[in-house]
Tab-separated table of C-alpha atoms and ligand atoms in Angstrom:
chain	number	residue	atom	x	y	z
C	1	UNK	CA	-3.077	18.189	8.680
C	2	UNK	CA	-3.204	14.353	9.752
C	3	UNK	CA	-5.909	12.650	8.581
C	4	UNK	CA	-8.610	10.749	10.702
C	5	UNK	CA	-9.179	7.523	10.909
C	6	UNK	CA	-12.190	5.667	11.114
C	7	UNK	CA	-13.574	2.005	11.485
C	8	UNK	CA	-17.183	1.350	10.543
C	9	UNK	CA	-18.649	-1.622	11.686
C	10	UNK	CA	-22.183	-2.877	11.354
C	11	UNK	CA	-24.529	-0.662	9.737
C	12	UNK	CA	-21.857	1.592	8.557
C	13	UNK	CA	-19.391	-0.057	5.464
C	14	UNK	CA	-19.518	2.820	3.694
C	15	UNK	CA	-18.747	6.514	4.386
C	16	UNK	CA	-21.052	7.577	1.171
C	17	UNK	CA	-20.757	11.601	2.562
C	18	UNK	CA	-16.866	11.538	1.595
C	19	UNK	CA	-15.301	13.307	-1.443
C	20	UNK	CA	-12.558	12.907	-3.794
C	21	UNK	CA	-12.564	9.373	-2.458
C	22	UNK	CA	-9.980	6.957	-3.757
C	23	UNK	CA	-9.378	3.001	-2.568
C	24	UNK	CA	-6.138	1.321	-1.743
C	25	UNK	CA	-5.126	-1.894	-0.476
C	26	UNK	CA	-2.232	-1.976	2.511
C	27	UNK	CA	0.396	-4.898	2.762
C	28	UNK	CA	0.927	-5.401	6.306
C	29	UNK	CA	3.386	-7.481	8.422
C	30	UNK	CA	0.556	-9.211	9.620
C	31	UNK	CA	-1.322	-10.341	6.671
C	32	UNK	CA	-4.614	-8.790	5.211
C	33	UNK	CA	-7.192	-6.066	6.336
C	34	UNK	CA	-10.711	-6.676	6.277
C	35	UNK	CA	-10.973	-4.391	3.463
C	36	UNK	CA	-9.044	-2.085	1.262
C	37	UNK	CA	-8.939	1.465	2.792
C	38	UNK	CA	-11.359	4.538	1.307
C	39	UNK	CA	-9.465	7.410	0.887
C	40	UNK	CA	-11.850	10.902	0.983
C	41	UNK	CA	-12.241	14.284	2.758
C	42	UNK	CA	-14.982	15.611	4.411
C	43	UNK	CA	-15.134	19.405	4.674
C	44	UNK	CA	-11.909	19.725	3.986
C	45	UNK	CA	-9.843	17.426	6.277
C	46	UNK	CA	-8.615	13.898	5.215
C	47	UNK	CA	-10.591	10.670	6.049
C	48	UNK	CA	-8.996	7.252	5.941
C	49	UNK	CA	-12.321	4.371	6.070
C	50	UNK	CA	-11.871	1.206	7.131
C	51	UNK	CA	-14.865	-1.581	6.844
C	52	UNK	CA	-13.979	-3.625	10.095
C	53	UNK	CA	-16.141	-6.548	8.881
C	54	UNK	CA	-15.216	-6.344	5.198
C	55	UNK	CA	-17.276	-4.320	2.137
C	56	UNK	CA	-19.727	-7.060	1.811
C	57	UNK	CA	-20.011	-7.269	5.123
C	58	UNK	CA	-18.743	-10.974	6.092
C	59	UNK	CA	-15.971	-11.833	8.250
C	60	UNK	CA	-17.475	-12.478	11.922
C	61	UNK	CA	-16.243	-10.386	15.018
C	62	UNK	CA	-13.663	-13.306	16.301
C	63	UNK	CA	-11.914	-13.890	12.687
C	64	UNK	CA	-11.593	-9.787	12.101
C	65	UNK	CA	-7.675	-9.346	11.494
C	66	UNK	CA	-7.380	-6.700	13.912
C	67	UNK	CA	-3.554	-6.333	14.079
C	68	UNK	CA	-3.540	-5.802	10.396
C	69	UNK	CA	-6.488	-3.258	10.860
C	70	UNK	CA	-4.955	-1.063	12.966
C	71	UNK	CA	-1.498	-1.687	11.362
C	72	UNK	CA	-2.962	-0.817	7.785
C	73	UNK	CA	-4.857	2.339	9.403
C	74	UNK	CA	-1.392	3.606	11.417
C	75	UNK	CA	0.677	2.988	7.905
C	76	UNK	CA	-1.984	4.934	6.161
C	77	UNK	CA	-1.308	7.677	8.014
C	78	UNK	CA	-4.324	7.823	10.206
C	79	UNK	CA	-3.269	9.954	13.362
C	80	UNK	CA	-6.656	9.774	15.082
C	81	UNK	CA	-9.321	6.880	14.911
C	82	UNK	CA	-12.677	6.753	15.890
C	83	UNK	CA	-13.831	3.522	16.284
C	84	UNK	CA	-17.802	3.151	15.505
C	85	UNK	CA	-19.756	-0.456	16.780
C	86	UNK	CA	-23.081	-1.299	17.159
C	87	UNK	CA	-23.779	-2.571	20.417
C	88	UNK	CA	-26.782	-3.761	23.121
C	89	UNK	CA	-27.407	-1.718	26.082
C	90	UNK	CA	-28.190	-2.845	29.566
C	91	UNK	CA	-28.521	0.897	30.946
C	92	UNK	CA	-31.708	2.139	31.016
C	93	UNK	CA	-30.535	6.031	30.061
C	94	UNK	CA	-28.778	4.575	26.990
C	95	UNK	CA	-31.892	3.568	24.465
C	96	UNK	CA	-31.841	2.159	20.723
C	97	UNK	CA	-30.878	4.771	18.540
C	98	UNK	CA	-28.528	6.659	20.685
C	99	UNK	CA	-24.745	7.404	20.578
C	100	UNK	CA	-22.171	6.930	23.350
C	101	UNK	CA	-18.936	7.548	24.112
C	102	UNK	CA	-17.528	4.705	26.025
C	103	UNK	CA	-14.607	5.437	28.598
C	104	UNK	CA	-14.245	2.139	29.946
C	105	UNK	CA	-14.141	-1.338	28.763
C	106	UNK	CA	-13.765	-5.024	29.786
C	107	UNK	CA	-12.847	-7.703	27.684
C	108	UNK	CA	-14.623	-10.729	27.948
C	109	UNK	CA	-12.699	-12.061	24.479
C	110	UNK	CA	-11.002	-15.266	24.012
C	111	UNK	CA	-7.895	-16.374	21.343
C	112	UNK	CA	-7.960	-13.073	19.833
C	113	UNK	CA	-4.429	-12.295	18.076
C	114	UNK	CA	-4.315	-9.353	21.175
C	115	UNK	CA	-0.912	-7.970	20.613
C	116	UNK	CA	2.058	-6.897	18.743
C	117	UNK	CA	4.168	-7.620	21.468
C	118	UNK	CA	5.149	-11.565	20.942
C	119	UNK	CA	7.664	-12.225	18.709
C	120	UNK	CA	11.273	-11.399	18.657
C	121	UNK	CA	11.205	-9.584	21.834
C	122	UNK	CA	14.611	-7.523	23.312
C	123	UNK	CA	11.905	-7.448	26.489
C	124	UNK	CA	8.894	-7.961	27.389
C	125	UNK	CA	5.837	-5.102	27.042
C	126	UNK	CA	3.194	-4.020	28.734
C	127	UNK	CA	1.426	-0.632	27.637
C	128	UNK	CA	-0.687	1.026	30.435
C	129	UNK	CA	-4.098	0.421	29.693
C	130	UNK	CA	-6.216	2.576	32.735
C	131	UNK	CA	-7.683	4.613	30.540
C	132	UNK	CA	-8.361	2.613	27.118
C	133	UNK	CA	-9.363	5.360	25.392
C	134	UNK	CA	-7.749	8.613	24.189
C	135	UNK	CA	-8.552	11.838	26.287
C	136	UNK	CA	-7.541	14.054	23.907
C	137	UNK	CA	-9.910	12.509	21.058
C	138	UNK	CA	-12.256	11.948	23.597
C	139	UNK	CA	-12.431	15.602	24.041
C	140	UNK	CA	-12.894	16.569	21.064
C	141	UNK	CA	-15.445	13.502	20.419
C	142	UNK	CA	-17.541	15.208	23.188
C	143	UNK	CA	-17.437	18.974	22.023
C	144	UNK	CA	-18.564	17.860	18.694
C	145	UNK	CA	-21.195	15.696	20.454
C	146	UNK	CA	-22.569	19.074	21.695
C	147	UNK	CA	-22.233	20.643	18.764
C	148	UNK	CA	-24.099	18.079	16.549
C	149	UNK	CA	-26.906	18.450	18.937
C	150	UNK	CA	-27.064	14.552	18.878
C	151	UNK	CA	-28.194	13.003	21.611
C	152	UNK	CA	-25.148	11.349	23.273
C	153	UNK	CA	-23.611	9.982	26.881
C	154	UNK	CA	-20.208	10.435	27.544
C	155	UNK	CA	-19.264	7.471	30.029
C	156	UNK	CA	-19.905	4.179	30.081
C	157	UNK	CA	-18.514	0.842	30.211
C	158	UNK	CA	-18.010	-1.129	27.282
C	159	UNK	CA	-18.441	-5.113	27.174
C	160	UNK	CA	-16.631	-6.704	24.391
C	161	UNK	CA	-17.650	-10.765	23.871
C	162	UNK	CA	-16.298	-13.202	22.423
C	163	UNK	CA	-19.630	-13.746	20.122
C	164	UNK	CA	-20.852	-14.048	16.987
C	165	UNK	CA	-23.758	-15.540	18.912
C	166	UNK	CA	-25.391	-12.841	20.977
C	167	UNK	CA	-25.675	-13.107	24.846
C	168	UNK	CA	-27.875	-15.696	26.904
C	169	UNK	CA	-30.003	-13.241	29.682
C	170	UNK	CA	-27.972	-14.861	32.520
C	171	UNK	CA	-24.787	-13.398	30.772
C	172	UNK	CA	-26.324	-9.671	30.924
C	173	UNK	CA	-26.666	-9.817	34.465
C	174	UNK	CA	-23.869	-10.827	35.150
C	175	UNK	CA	-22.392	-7.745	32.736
C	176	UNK	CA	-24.729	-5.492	35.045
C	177	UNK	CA	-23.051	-6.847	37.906
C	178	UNK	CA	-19.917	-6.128	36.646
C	179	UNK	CA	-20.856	-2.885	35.902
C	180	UNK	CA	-21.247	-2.998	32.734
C	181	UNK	CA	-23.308	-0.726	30.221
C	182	UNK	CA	-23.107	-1.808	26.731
C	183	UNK	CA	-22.648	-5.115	25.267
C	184	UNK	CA	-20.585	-5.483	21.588
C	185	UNK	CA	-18.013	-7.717	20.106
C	186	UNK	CA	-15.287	-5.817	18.249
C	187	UNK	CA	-14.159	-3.774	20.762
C	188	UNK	CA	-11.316	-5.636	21.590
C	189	UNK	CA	-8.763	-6.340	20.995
C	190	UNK	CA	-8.614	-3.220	18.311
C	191	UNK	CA	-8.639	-0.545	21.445
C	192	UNK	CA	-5.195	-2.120	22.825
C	193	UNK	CA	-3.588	-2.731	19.266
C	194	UNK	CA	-4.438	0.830	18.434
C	195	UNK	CA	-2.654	2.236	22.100
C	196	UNK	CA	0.349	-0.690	21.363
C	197	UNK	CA	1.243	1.511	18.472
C	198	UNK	CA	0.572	5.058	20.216
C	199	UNK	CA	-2.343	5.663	18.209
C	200	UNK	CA	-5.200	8.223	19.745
C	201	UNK	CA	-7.889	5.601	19.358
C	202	UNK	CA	-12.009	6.661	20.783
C	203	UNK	CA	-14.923	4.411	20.704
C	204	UNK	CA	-18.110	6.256	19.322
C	205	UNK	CA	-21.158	3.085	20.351
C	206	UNK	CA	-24.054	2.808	18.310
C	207	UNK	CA	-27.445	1.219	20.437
C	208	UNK	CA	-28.785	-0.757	18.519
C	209	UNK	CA	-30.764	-2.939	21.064
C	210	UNK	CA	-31.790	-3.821	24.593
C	211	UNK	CA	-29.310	-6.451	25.719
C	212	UNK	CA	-30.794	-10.493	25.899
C	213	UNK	CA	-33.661	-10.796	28.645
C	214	UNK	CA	-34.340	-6.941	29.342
C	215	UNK	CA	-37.133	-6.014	26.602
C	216	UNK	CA	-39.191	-9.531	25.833
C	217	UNK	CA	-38.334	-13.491	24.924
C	218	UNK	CA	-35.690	-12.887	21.941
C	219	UNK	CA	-33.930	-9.892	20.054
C	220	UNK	CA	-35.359	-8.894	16.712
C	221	UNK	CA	-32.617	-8.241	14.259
C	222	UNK	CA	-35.162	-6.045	12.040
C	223	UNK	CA	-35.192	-4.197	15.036
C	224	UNK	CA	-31.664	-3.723	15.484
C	225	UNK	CA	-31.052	-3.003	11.762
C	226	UNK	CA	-34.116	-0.286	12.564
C	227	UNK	CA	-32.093	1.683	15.338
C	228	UNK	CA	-28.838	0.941	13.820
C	229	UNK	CA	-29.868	3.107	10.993
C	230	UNK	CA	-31.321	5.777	13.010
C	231	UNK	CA	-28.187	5.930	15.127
C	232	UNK	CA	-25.730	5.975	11.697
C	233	UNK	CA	-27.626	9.479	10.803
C	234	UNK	CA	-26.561	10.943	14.240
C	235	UNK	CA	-23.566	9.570	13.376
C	236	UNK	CA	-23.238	11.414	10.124
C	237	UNK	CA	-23.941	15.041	11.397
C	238	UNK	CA	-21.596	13.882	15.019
C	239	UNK	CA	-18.580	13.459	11.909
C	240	UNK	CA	-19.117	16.669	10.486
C	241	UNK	CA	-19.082	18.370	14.137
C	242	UNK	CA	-15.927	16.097	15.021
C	243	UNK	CA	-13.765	17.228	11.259
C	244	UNK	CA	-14.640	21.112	12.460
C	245	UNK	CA	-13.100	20.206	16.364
C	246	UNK	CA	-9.978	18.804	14.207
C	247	UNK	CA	-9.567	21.342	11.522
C	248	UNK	CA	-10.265	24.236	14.765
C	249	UNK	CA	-7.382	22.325	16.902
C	250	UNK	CA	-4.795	22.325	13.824
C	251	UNK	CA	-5.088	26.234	12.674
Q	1	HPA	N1	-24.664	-8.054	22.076
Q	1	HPA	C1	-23.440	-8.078	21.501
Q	1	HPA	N2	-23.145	-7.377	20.412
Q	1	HPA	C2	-24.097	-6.591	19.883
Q	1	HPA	C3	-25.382	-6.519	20.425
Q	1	HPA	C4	-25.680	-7.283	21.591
Q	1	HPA	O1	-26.805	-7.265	22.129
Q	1	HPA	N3	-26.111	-5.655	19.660
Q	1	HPA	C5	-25.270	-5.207	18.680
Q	1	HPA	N4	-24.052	-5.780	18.807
């Protein structure tokens, strides 16, 4: 059975629901991970954990080695990966606390290592990128969704800035007006590393605040921390749902 993936970011540098968990470090061709990989199962089907920002939580959004990340995760064995981020919402119908299921994304990043495809080349690549998230895993994200009975939208469109500093309010509306949803920074470029190397890759977003300028002067970090939290239990029994959809689609 191939083993899911899946990349905590913040509020989540642990998976402490895992058994038989075991660490190990991956060399890649593109230097170090942000953190050795957790080996564990949960109910039964393998988990592979990586902590996107490092155990102790410290390397910012913009110096995250993403290559190696998904690199590490792929040589692993990791079939599957569900992506998990915190992010700010500027949709009304997607509140603090909740989970969604992005299906579309724009990047908004800058000098981000963004490819594999540089070096060495026989020709030149360019993967299709319409749909920047897999369908299949999707799927399966949204069935367990259901199942969890976690409260959880299904479509939206993912912002990914450049950051660490969070947004000015003139940059949210201008995120609305692109049609934007939800606002994080890690999102890219991990989602086209992981389809470069034919990986079914799915976002699973974590609200963990109003965007800048849409709920008073300033964001409150307590606050986010607050519905980060609350949003990391859904995300717990959501898991559980998603390893049964897996286990159910392999027998
Ligand atoms: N903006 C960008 N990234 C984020 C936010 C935000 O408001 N909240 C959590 N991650």
């Amino acid at each position: 059975m191939s083993a899911l993936g899946v990349i905590g970011g913040t509020g989540l540098s642990q998976l402490v629901y895992l058994t038989e968990v075991n660490k190990r470090v991956i060399k890649t061709p593109y230097g170090e991970p942000s953190s050795a990989l957790t080996f564990g199962k949960l109910d039964g089907v393998d988990v592979i954990f990586m902590a996107r920002h490092g155990y102790g939580h410290t390397i910012p959004p913009h110096k995250i080695n993403y290559q190696a990340n998904i690199w590490a995760l792929k040589e692993a064995g990791a079939a599957n990966i569900v992506a998990v981020t915190t992010v700010g919402s500027m949709n009304q119908t997607m509140a603090p606390g909740h989970l969604v299921l992005p299906n579309q994304l724009i990047d908004y990043t800058w000098g981000r290592c963004s490819t594999y495809f540089e070096d060495d080349l026989e020709q030149l690549v360019h993967i299709d990128f319409t749909k920047p998230y897999s369908v299949g895993l999707r799927e399966q994200m949204i069935t367990a969704m259901m199942e969890a009975k976690v409260i959880a939208l299904n479509e939206a469109v993912y912002a990914c800035t450049q950051g660490p500093r969070l947004e000015t309010a003139a940059e949210i509306i201008k995120l609305r007006r692109d049609g934007c949803d939800l606002v994080g920074m890690t999102g890219m470029p991990e989602a086209a590393l992981a389809k470069e190397l034919k990986l079914d890759y799915a976002c699973c977003a974590v609200v963990a605040n109003w965007a800048a300028g849409l709920d008073g002067d300033e964001i409150n970090m307590n606050a986010i921390e607050a519905s980060a939290s609350e949003g990391m239990l859904k995300l717990r029994e959501f898991l559980k749902a998603l390893v049964k959809q897996i286990k159910k689609a392999e027998s």
